Short mmCIF file of the C-alpha atoms (twelve columns), coordinates in Angstrom:
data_MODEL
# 
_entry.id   MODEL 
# 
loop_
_atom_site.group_PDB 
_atom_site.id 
_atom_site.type_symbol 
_atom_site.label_atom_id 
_atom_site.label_alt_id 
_atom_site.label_comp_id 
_atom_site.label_asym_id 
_atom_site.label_seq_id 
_atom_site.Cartn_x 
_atom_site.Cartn_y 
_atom_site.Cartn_z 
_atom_site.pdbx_PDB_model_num 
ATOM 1   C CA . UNK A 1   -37.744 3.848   -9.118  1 
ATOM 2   C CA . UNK A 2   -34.436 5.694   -8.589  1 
ATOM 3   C CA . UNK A 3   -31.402 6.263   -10.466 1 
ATOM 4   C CA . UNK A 4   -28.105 6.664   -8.222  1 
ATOM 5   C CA . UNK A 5   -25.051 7.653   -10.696 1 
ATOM 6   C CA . UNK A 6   -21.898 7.296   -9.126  1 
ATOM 7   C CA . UNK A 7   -20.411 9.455   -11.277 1 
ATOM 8   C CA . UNK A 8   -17.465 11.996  -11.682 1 
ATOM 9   C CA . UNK A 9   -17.516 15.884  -11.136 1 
ATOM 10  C CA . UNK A 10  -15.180 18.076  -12.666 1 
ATOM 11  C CA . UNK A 11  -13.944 21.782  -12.967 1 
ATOM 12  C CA . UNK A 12  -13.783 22.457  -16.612 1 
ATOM 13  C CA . UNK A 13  -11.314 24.942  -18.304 1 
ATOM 14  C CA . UNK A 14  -12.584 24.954  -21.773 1 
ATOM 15  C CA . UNK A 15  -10.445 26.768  -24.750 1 
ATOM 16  C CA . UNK A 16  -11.505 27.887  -28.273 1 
ATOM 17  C CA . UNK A 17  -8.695  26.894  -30.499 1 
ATOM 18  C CA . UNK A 18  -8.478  27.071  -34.228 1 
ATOM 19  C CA . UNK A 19  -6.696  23.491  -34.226 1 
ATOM 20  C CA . UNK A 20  -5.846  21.055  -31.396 1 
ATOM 21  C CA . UNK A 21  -2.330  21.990  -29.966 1 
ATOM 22  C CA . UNK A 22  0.540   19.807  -31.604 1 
ATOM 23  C CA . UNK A 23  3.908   18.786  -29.961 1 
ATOM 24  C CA . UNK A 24  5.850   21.774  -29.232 1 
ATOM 25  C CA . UNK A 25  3.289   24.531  -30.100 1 
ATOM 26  C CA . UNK A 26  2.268   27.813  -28.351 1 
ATOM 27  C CA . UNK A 27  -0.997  28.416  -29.723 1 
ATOM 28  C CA . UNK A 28  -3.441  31.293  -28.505 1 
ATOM 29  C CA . UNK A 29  -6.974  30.805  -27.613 1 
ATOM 30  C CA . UNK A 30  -9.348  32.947  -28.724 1 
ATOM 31  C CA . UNK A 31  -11.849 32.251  -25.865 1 
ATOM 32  C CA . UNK A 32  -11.915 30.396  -22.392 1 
ATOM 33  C CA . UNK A 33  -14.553 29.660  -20.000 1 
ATOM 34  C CA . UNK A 34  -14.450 27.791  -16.731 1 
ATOM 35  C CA . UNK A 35  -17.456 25.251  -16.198 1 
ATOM 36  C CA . UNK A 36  -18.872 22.118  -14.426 1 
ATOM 37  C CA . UNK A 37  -18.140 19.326  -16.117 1 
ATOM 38  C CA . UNK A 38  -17.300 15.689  -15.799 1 
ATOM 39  C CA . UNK A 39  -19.002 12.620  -17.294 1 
ATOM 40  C CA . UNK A 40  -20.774 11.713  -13.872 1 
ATOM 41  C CA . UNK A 41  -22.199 15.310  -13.160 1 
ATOM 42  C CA . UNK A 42  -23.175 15.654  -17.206 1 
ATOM 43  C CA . UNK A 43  -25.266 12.841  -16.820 1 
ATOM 44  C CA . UNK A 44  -27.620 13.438  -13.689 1 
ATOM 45  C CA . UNK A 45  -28.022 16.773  -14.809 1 
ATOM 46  C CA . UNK A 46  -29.189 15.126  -18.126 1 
ATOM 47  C CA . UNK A 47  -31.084 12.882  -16.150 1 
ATOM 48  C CA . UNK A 48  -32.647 15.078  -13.976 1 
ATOM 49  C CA . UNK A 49  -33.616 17.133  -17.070 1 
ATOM 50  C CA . UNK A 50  -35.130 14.398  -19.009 1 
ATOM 51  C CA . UNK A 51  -37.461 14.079  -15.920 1 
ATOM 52  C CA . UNK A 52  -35.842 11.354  -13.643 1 
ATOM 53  C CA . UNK A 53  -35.248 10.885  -10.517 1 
ATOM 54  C CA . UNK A 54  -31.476 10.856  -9.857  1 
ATOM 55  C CA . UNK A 55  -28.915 11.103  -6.694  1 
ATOM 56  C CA . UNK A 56  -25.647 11.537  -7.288  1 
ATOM 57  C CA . UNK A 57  -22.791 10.229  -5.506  1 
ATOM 58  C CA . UNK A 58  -19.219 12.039  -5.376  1 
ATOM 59  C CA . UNK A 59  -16.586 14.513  -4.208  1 
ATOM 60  C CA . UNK A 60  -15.399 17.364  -4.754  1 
ATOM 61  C CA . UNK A 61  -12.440 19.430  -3.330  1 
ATOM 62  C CA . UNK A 62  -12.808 22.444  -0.681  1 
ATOM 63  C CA . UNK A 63  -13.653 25.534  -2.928  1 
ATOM 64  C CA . UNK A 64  -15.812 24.304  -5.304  1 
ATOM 65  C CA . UNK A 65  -18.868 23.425  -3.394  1 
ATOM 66  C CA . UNK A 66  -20.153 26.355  -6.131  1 
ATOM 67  C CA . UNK A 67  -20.575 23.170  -8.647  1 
ATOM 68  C CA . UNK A 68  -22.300 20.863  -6.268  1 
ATOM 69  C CA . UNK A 69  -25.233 24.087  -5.846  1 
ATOM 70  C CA . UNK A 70  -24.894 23.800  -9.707  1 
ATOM 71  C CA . UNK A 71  -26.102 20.459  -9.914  1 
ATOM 72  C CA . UNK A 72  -28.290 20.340  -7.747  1 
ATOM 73  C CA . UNK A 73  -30.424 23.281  -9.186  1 
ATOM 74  C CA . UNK A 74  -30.986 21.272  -12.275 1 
ATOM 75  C CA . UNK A 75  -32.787 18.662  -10.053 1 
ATOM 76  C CA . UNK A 76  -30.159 16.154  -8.862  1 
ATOM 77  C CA . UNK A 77  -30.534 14.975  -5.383  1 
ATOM 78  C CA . UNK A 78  -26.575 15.819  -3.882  1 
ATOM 79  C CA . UNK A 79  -26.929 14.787  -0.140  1 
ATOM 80  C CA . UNK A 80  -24.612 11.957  -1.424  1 
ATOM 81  C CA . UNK A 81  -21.885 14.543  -2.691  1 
ATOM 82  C CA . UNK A 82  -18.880 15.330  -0.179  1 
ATOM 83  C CA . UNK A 83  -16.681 17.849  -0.150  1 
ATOM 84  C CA . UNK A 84  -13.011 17.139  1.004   1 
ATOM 85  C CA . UNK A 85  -9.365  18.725  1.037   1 
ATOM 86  C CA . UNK A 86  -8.433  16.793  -1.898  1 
ATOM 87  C CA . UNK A 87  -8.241  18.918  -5.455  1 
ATOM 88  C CA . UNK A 88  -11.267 18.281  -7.605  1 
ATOM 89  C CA . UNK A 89  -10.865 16.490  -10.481 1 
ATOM 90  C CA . UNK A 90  -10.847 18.828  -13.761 1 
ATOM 91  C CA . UNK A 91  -10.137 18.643  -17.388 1 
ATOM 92  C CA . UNK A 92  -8.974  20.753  -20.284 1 
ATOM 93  C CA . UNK A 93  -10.675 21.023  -23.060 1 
ATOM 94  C CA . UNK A 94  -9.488  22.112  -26.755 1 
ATOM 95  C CA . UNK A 95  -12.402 22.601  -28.979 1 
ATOM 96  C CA . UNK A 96  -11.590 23.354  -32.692 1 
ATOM 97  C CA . UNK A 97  -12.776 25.243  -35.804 1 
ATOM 98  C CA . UNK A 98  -15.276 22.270  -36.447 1 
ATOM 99  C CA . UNK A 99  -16.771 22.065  -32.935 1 
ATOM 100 C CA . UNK A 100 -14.502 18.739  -31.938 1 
ATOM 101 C CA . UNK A 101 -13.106 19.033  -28.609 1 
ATOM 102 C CA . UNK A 102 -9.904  17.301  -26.935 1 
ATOM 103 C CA . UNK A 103 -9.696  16.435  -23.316 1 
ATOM 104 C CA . UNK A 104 -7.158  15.758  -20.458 1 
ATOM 105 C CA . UNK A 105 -8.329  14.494  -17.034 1 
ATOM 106 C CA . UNK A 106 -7.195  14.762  -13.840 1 
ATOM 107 C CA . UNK A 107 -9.179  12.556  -11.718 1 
ATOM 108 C CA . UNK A 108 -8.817  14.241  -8.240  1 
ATOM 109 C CA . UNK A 109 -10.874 13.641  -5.782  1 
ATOM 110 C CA . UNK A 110 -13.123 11.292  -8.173  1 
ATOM 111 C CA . UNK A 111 -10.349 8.963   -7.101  1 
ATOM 112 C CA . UNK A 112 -10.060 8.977   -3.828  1 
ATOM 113 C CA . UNK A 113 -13.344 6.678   -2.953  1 
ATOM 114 C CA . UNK A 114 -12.669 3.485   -0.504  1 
ATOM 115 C CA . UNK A 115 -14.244 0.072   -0.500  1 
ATOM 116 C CA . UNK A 116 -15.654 0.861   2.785   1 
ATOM 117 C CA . UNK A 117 -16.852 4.424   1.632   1 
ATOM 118 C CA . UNK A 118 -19.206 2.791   -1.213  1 
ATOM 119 C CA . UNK A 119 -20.486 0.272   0.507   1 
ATOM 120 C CA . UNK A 120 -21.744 2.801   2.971   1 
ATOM 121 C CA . UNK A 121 -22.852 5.655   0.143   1 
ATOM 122 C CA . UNK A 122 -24.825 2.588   -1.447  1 
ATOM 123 C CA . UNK A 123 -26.789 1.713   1.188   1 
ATOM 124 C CA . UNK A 124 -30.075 3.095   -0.246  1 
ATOM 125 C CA . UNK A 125 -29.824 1.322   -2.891  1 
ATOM 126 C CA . UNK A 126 -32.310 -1.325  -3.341  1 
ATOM 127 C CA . UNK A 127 -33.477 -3.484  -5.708  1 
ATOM 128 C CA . UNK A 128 -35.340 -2.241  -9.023  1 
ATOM 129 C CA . UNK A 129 -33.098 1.017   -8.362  1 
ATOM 130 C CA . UNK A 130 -30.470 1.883   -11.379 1 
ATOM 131 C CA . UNK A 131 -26.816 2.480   -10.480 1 
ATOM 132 C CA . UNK A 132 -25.197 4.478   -13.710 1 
ATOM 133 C CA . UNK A 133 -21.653 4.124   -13.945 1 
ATOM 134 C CA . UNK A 134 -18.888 5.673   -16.162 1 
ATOM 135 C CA . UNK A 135 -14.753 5.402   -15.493 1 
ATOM 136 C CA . UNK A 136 -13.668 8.597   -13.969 1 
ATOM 137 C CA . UNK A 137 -14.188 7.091   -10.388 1 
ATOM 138 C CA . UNK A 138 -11.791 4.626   -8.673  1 
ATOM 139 C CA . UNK A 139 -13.651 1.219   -7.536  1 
ATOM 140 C CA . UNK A 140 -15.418 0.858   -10.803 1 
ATOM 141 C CA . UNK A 141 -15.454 -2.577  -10.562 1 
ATOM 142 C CA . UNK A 142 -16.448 -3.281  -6.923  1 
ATOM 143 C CA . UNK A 143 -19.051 -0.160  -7.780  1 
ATOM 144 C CA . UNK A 144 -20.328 -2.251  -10.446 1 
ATOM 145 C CA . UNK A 145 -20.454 -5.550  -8.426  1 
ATOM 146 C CA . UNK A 146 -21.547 -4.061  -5.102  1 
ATOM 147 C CA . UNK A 147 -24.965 -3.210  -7.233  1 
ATOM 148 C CA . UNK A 148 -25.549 -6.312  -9.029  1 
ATOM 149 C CA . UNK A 149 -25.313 -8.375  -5.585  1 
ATOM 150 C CA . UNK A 150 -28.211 -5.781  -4.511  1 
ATOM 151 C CA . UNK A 151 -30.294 -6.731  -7.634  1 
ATOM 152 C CA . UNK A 152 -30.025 -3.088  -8.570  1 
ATOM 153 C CA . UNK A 153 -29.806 -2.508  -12.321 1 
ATOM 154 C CA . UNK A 154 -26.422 -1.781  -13.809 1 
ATOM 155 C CA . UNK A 155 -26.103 1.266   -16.736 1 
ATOM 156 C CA . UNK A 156 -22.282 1.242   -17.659 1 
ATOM 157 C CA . UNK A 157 -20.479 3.848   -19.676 1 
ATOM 158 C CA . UNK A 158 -17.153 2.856   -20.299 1 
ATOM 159 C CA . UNK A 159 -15.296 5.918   -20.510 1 
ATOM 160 C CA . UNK A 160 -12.627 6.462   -20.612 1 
ATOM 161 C CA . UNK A 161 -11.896 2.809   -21.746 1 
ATOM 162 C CA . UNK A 162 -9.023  0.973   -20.139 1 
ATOM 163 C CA . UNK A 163 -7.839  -2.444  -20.464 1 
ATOM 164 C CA . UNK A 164 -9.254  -3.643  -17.276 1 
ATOM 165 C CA . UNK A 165 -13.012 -3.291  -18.423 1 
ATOM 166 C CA . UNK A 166 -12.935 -6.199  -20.480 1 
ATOM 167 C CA . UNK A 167 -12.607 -7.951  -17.078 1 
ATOM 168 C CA . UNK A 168 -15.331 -6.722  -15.723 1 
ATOM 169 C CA . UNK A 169 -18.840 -8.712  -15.804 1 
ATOM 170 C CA . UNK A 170 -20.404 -7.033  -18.132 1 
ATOM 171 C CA . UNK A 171 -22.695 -9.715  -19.358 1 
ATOM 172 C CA . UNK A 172 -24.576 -8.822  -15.983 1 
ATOM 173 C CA . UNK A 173 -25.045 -5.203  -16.789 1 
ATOM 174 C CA . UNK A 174 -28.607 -3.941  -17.543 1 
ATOM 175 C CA . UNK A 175 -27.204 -1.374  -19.992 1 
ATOM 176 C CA . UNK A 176 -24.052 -0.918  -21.675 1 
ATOM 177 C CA . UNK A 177 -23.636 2.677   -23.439 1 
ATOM 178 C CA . UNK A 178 -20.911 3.101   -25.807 1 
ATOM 179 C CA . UNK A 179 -19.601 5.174   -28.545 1 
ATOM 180 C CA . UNK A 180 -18.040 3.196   -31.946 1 
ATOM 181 C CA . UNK A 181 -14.569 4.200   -31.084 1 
ATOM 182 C CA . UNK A 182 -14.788 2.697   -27.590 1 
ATOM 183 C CA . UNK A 183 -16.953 -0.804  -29.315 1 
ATOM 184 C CA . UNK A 184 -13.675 -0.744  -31.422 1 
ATOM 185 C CA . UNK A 185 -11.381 -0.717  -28.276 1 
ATOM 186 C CA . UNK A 186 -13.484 -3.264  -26.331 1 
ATOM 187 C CA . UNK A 187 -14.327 -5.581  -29.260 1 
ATOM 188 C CA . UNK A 188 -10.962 -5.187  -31.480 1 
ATOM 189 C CA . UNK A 189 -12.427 -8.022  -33.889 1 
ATOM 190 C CA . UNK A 190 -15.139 -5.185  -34.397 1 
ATOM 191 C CA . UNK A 191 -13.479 -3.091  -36.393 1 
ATOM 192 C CA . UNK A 192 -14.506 -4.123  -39.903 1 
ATOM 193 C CA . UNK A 193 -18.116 -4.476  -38.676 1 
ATOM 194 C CA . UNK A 194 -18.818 -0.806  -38.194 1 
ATOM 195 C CA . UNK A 195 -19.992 0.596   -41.196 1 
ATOM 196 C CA . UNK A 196 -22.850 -2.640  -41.093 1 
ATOM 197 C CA . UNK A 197 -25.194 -1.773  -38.160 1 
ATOM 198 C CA . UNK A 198 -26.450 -4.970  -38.733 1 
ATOM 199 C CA . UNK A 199 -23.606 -7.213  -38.422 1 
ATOM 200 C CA . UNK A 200 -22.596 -4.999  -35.504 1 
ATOM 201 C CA . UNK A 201 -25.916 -6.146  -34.101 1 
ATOM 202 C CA . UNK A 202 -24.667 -9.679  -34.970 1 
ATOM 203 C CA . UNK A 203 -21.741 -9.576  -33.220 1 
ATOM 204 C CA . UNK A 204 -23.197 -8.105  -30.378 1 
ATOM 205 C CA . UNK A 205 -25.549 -10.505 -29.593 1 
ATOM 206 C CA . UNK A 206 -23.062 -13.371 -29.208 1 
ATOM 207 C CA . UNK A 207 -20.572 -11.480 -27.218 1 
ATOM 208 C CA . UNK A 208 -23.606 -10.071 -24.914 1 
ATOM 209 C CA . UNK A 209 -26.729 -11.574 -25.240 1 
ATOM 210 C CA . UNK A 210 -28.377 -10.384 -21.836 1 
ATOM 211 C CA . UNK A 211 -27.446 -7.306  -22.013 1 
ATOM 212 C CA . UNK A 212 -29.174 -4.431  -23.942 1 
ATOM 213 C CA . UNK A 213 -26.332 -2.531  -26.062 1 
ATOM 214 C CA . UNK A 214 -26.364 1.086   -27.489 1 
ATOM 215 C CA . UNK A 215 -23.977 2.457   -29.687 1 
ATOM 216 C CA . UNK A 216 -23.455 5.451   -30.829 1 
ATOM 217 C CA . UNK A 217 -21.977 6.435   -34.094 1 
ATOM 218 C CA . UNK A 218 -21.690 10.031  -34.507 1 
ATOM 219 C CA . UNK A 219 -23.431 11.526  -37.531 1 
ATOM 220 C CA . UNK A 220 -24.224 8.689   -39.001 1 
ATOM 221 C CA . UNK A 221 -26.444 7.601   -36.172 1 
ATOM 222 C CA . UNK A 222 -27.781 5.398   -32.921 1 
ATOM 223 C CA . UNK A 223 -28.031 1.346   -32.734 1 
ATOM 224 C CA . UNK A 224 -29.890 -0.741  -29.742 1 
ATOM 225 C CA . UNK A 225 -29.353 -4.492  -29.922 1 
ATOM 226 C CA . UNK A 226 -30.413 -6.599  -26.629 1 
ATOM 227 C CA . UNK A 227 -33.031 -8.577  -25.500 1 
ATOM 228 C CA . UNK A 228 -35.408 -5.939  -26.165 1 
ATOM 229 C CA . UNK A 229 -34.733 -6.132  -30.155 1 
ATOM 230 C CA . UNK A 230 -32.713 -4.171  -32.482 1 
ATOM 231 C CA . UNK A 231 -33.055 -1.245  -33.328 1 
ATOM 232 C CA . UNK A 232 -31.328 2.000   -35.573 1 
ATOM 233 C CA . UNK A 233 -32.186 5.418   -35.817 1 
ATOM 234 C CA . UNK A 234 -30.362 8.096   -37.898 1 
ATOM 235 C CA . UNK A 235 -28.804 11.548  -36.687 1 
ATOM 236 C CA . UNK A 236 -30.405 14.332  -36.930 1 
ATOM 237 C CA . UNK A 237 -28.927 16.687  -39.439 1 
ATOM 238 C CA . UNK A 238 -27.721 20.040  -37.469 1 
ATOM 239 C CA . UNK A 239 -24.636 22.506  -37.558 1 
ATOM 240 C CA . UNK A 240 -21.854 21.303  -35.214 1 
ATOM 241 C CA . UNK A 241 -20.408 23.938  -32.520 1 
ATOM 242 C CA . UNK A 242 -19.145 21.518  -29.836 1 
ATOM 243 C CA . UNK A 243 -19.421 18.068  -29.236 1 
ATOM 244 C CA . UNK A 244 -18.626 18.523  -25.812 1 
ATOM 245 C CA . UNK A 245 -21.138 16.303  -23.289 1 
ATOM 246 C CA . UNK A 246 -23.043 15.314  -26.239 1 
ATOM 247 C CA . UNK A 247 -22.659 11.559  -25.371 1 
ATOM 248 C CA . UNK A 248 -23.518 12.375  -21.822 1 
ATOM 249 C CA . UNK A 249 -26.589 14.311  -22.913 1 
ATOM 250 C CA . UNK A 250 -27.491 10.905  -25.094 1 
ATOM 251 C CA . UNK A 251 -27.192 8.819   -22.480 1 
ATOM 252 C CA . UNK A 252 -29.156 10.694  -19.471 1 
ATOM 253 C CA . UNK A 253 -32.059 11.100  -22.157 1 
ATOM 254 C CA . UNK A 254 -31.909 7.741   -22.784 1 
ATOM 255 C CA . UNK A 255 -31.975 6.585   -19.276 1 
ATOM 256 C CA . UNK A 256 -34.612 8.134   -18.333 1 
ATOM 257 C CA . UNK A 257 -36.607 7.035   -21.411 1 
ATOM 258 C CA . UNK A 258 -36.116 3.778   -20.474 1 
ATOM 259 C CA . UNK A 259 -37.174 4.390   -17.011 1 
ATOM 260 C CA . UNK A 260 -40.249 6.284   -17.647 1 
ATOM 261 C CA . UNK A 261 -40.975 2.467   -19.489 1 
ATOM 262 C CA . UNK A 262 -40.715 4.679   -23.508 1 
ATOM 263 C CA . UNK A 263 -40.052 1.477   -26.026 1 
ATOM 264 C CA . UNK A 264 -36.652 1.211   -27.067 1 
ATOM 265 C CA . UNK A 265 -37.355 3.413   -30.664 1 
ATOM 266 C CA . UNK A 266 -38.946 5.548   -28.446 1 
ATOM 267 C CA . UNK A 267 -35.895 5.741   -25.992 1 
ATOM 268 C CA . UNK A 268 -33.273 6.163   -29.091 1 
ATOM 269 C CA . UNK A 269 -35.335 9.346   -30.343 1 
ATOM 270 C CA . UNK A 270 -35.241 11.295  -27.472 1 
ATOM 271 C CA . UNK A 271 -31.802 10.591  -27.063 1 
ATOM 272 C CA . UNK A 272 -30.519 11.335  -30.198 1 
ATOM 273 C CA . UNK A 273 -32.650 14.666  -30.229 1 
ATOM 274 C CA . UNK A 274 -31.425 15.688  -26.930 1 
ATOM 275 C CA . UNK A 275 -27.667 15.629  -28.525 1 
ATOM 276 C CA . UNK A 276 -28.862 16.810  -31.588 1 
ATOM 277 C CA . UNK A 277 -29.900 20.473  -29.166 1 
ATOM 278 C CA . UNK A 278 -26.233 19.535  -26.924 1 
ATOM 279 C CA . UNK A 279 -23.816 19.878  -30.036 1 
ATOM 280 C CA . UNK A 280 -25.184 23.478  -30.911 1 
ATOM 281 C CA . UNK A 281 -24.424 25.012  -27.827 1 
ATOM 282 C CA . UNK A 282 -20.584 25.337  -26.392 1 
ATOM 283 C CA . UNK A 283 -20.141 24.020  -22.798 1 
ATOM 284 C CA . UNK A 284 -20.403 20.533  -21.217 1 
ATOM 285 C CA . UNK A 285 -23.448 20.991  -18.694 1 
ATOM 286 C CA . UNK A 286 -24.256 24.482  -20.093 1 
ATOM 287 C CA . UNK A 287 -25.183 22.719  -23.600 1 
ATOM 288 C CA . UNK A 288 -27.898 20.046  -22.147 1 
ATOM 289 C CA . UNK A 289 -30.840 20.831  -22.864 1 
ATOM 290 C CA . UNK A 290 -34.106 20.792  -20.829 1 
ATOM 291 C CA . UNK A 291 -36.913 18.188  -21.811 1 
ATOM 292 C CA . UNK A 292 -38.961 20.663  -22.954 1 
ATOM 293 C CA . UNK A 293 -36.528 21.840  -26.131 1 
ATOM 294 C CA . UNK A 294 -36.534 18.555  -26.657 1 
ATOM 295 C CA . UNK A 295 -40.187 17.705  -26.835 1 
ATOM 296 C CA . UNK A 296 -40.271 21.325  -29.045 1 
ATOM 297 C CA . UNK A 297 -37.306 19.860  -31.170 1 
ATOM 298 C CA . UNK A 298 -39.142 16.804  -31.326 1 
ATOM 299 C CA . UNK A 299 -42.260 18.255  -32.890 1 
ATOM 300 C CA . UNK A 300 -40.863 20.364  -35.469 1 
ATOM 301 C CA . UNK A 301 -38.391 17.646  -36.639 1 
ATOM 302 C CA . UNK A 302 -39.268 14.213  -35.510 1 
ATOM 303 C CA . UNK A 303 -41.986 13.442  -38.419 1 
ATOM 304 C CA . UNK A 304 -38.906 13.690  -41.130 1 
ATOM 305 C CA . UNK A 305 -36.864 11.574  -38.893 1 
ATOM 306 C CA . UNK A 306 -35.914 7.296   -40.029 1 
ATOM 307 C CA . UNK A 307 -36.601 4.972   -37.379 1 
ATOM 308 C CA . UNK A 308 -35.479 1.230   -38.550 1 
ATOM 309 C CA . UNK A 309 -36.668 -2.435  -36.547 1 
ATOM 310 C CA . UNK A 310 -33.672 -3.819  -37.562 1 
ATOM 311 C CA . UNK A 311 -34.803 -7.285  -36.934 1 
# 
């Protein structure tokens, strides 16, 4: 079994800032670094980390090929990842006092893919195989319906959210991984349900009752409601530097949980300790961690650690 993510990559130009800029301010950073980044490269490299078996499908522009050698010495099959004359997509990142972080995209060359390029990247795919998807890429949509029609399994990350997801099937995806700020944004009606991970559930269920949904919720923790069950499991308690690729950390762990065949508590622990390790190190694909710190994280920590059937 295979996971393809057709996924982002980006040139990151991260900056240490005491507080995020504000209209009209000069403000000095007191540190910068330049790294790989992008939601689609922070995930196979998760992926690949945790253990799976991922290819990644992308572009980048001429001059960086320095990131695709990156990725690909964490694991991640790249024979699907082109180079071109277009820029390569990049961000900048503000990351505070408290370890939050800021970000502006520039989609680049993640935007530049064709009907008639996908259908001819995906045709490895076949059925059993996961496609993971996120919203840095054009074609999400036809990405998203090319797979199903293959009987490949659909992982969706809606990020960053824009109106037209909510007209995309989702009811046929496999997996849908969001944070509580993007449930809010997708779900407006949601909003008062939030602090209730078991109304969330609730409400989950009768928007999407085939498809297994994970939420994250910051600090205060990780919900699973699907066919499989429901389930909650608290955050780990540990000191904040930067929340950058966190979420992508969470979600390659918990990918690949679920398609080594860990139960869905299982699959939710790893996870959640893998972004536990991610927040205390500064970077995007710098701060994953390997499986190993997890499993070591896991064994010093995981006995004190709440697991909930919320059923």
């Amino acid at each position: 079994m295979k996971v393809y993510c057709y996924g982002s990559i980006n040139i990151d130009h991260v900056y240490q800032v005491p507080h995020w800029m504000q209209p009209g301010e000069t403000l000095a950073s007191t540190h910068y670094q330049r790294v790989l980044g992008g939601k689609g490269a922070n995930q196979s490299i998760a992926l690949a980390r945790a253990g799976a078996c991922v290819s990644h499908i992308g572009r980048l522009g001429t001059g960086d090929e320095w990131a695709k050698v990156e990725i690909a010495a964490s694991g991640v099959d790249c024979q699907l990842v082109d180079v071109t004359d277009q820029p390569s997509g990049h961000a900048i990142i503000q990351v505070d006092a408290a370890g939050e972080n800021s970000i502006l995209l520039y989609g680049g060359a993640n935007q530049s893919f064709t009907q008639a390029d996908l259908d001819e990247l995906f045709r490895g795919l076949v059925a059993g195989d996961w496609l993971l998807l996120q919203n840095e890429c054009s074609l999400t949509g036809y990405a998203m319906e090319a797979a199903i029609k293959r009987k490949v399994r659909v992982a969706f990350n809606p990020s960053p959210l824009s109106k037209d997801i909510t007209l995309l099937p989702l009811e046929q995806l496999a997996l849908l991984v969001l944070n509580q700020v993007e449930m809010v944004q997708l779900f407006p009606e949601c909003e008062g349900l939030m602090s209730s991970p078991e109304m969330l559930m609730t409400f989950i269920e009768k928007q999407l009752p085939d498809t297994e949904v994970v939420v994250t919720m910051g600090s205060s923790g990780a919900l699973w409601c699907g066919p499989a069950g429901r389930f909650f499991v608290n955050a780990f308690d540990v000191e904040v530097v930067d929340t950058t690729a966190a979420g992508d950390t969470f979600l390659g762990y918990l990918l690949a949980s679920i398609v080594s065949g860990l139960a869905p508590q299982a699959c939710l622990h790893q996870a959640s300790a893998a972004a536990a390790l991610a927040v205390q190190t500064s970077g995007a694909s710098t701060s994953i961690p390997l499986k190993s710190r997890v499993e070591d994280f896991l064994s010093q920590s995981g006995e004190c650690r709440l697991i909930e059937n919320a059923q």
